[in-house]
Short mmCIF file of C-alpha atoms in Angstrom, two decimals:
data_model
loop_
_atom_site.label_atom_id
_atom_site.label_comp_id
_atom_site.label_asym_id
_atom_site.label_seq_id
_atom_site.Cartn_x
_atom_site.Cartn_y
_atom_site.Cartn_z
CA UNK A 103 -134.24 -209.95 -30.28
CA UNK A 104 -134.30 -206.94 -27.72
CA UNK A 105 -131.24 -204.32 -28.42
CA UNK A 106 -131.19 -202.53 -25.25
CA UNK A 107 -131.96 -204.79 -21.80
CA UNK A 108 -132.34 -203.76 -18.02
CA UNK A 109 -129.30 -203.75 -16.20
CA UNK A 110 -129.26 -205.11 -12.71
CA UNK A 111 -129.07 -202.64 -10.20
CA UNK A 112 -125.64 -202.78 -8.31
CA UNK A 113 -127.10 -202.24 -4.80
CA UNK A 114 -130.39 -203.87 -3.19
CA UNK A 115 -133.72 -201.88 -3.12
CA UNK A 116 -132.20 -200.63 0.59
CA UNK A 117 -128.96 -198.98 0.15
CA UNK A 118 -129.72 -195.75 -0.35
CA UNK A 119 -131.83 -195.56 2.44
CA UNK A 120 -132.85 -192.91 3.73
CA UNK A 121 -131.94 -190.50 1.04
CA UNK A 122 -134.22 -192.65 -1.52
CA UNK A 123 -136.34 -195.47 -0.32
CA UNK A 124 -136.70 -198.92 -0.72
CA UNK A 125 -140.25 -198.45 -2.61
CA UNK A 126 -138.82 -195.45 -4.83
CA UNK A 127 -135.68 -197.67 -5.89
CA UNK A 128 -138.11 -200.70 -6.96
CA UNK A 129 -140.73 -198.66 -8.85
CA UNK A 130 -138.30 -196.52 -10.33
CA UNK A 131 -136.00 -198.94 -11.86
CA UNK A 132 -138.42 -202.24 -11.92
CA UNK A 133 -141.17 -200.02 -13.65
CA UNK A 134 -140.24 -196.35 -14.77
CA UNK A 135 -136.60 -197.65 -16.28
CA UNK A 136 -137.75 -200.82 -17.64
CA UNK A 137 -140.29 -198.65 -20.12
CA UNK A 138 -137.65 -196.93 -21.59
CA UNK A 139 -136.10 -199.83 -22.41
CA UNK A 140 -138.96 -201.35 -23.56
CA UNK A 141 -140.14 -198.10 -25.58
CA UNK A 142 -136.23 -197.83 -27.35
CA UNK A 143 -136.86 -201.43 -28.17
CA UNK A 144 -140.38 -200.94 -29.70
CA UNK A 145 -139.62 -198.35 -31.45
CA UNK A 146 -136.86 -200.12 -33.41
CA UNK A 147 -139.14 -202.89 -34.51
CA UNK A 148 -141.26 -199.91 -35.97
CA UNK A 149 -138.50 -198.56 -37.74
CA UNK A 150 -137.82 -201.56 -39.33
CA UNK A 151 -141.41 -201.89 -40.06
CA UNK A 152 -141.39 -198.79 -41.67
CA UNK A 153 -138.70 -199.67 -43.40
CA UNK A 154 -139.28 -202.62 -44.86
CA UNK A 155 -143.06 -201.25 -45.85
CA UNK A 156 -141.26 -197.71 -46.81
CA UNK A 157 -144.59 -196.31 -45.28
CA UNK A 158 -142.58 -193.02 -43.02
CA UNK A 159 -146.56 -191.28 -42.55
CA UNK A 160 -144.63 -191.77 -38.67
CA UNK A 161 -141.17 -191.22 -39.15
CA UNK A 162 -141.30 -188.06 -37.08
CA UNK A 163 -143.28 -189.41 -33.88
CA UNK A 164 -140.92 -192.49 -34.32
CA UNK A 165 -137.50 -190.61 -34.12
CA UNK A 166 -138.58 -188.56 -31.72
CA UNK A 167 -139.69 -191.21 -29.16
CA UNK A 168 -136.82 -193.42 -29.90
CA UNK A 169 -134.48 -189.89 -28.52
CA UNK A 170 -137.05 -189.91 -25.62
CA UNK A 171 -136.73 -193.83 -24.88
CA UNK A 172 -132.90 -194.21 -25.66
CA UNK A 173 -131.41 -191.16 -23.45
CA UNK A 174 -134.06 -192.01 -20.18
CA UNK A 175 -132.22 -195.96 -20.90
CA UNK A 176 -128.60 -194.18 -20.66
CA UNK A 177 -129.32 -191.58 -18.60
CA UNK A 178 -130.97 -193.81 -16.28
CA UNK A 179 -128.12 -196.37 -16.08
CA UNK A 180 -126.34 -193.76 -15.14
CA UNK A 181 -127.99 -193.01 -12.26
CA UNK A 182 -127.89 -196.19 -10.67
CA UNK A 183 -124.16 -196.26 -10.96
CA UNK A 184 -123.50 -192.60 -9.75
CA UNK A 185 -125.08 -193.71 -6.36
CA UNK A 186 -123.96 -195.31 -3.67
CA UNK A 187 -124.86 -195.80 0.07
CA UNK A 188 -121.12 -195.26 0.89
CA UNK A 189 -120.81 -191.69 -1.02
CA UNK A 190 -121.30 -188.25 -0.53
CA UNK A 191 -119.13 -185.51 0.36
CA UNK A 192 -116.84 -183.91 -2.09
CA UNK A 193 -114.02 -185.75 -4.59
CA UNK A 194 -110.59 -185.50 -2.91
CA UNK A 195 -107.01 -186.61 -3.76
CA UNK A 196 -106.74 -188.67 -0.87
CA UNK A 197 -109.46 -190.64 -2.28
CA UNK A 198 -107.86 -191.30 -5.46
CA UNK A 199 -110.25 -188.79 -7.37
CA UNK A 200 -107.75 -186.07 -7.58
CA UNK A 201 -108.05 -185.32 -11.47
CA UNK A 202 -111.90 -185.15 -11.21
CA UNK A 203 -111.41 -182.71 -8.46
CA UNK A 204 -109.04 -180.62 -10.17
CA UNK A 205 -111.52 -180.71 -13.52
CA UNK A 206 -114.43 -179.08 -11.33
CA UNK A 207 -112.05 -176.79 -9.65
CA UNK A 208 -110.85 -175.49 -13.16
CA UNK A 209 -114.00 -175.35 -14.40
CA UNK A 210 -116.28 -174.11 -11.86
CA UNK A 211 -113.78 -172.19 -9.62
CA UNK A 212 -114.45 -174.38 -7.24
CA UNK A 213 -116.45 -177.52 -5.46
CA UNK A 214 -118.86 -175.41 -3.92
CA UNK A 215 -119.79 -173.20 -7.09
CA UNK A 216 -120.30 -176.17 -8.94
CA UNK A 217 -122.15 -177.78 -6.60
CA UNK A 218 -124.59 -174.98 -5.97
CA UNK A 219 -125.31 -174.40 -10.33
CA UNK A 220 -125.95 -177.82 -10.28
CA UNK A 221 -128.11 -178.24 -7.13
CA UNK A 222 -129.93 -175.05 -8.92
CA UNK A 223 -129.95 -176.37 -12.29
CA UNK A 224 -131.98 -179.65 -11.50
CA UNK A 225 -134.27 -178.35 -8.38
CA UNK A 226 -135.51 -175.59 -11.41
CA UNK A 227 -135.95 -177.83 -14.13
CA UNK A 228 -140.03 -176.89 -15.44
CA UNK A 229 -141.31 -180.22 -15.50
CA UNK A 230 -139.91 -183.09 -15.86
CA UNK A 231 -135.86 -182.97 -16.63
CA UNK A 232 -132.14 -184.30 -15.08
CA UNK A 233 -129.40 -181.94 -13.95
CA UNK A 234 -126.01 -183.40 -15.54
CA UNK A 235 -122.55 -182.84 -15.01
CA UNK A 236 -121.25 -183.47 -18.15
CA UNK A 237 -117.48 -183.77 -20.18
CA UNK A 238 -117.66 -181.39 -23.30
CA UNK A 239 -114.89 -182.66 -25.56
CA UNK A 240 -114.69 -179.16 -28.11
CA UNK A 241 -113.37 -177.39 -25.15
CA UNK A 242 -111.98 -180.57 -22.57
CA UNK A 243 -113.84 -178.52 -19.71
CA UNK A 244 -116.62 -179.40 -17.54
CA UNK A 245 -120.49 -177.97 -17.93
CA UNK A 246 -123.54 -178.35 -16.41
CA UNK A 247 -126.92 -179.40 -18.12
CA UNK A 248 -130.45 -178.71 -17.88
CA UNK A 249 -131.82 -181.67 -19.71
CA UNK A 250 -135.50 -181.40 -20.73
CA UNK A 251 -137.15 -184.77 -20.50
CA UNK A 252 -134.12 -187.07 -21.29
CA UNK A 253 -133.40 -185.61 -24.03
CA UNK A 254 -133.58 -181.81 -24.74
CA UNK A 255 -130.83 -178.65 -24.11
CA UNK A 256 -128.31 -180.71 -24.31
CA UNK A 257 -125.18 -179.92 -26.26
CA UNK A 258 -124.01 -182.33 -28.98
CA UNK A 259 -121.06 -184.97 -28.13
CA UNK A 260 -120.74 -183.69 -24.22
CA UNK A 261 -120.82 -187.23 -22.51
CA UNK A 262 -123.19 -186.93 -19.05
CA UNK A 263 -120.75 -188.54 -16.22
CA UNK A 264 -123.00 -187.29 -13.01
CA UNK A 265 -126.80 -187.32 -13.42
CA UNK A 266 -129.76 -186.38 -11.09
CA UNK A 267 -132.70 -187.65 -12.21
CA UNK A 268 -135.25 -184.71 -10.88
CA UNK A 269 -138.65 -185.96 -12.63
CA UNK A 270 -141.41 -186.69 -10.11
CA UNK A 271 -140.98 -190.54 -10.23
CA UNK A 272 -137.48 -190.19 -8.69
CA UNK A 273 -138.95 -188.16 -5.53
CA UNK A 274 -142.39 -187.53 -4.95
CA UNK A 275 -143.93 -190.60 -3.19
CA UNK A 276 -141.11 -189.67 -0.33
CA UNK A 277 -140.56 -185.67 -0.55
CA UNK A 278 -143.79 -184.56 -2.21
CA UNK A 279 -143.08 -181.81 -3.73
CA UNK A 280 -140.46 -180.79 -2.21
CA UNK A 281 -137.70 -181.22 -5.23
CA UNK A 282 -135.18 -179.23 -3.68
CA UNK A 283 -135.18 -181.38 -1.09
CA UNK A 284 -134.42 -184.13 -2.71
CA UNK A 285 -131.62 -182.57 -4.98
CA UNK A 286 -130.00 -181.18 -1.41
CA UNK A 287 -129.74 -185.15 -0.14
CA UNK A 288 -128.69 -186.52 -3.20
CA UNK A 289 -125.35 -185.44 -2.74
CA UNK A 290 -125.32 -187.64 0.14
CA UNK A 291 -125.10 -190.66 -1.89
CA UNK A 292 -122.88 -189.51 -4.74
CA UNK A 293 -120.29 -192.14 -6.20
CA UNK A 294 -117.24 -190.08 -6.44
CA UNK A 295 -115.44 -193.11 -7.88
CA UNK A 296 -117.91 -193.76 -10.58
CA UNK A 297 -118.29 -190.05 -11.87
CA UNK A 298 -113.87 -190.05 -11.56
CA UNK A 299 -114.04 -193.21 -13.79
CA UNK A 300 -116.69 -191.53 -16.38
CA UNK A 301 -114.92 -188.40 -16.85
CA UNK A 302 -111.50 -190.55 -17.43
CA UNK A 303 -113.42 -192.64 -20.22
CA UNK A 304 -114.95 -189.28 -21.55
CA UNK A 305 -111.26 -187.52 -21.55
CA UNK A 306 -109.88 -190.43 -23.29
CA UNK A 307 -112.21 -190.22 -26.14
CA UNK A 308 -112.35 -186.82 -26.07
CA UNK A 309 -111.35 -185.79 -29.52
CA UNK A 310 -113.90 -187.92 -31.14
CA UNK A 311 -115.87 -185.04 -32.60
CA UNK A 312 -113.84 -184.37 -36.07
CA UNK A 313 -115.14 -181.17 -36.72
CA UNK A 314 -111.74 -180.09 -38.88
CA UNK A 315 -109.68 -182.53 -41.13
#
């Protein structure tokens, strides 16, 4: 029995339109997203198999793809959620998204510094990579990420709440290469909502790293 499935996307293939196309949404998650889940999956049945066999001559390849398969699952369901045809501009108070707003302000200085080191951090990222806005419970502040792959640079127990997906699958078949681009009109279609409601959930667990009795 599979572990980790596809989740339905919470849009149709048009509603990003024209920040991300019809074509990109499909491939992306029909194809690109459905591989990582398939891969995590996979790669759990040859755990077990190695288990059960105690042979571990792959124990290395097979940790480090199930890191690789896992985070592009989460990361990528995610994405889909942080998006939204009805987004874009900045979180406000009148919006209901007050405490989110106040979290970047405190720890960026301010919407628009925040907004440019993350716009930097994902249209730089060598390869392929995600820019994340992520809740790092040690402090209770806000950082930005420059995740490698899915998986690499990140900091242990932060918990990603706004994600932009900057490998060449996300982009290329409408901006080329052009990755800036894209980052610049993602904002365009963030879910304000969604990231508010992540970093609340992240807050609220917040002191589940026990790193002193």
């Amino acid at each position: 029995m599979a572990v980790y499935t596809l989740p339905e996307l919470p849009y149709d293939y048009t509603a990003l339109a024209p920040v991300i196309s019809p074509e990109i949404i499909e491939l992306h998650h029909d194809k690109h997203h459905a591989a990582y889940v398939k891969g995590a999956n996979d790669t759990l049945e040859q755990l077990a198999e190695a288990r059960d066999k105690e042979t571990w001559g792959s124990i290395n390849g097979l940790e480090k793809n199930l890191a690789f398969h896992l985070s592009g699952h989460i990361l990528h369901s995610i994405y889909w959620q942080n998006m939204t045809g009805d987004g874009g501009g900045e979180p406000l108070e009148k919006d209901g998204v007050g405490e989110l707003a106040d979290a970047i302000a405190a720890s960026f200085g301010s919407f628009a510094g925040f907004k440019a080191q993350l716009t930097k951090a994902s249209a730089t990222t060598q390869g392929s990579g995600w820019g994340v806005l992520a809740y790092e419970p040690l402090s209770g502040r806000l950082v930005v990420e420059q995740v490698y792959d899915h998986q690499g640079n990140d900091g242990q127990g932060s918990t990603p709440i706004l994600v932009f997906d900057a490998w060449e699958h996300a982009f290329y078949l409408q901006y080329k290469n052009q990755k800036v681009d894209f980052i610049d009109a993602m904002w365009a279609v963030v879910n304000w909502q969604d990231v508010a409601r992540r970093y609340a959930a992240a807050k609220e667990r917040g002191d589940s790293l026990l790193l002193a009795p």
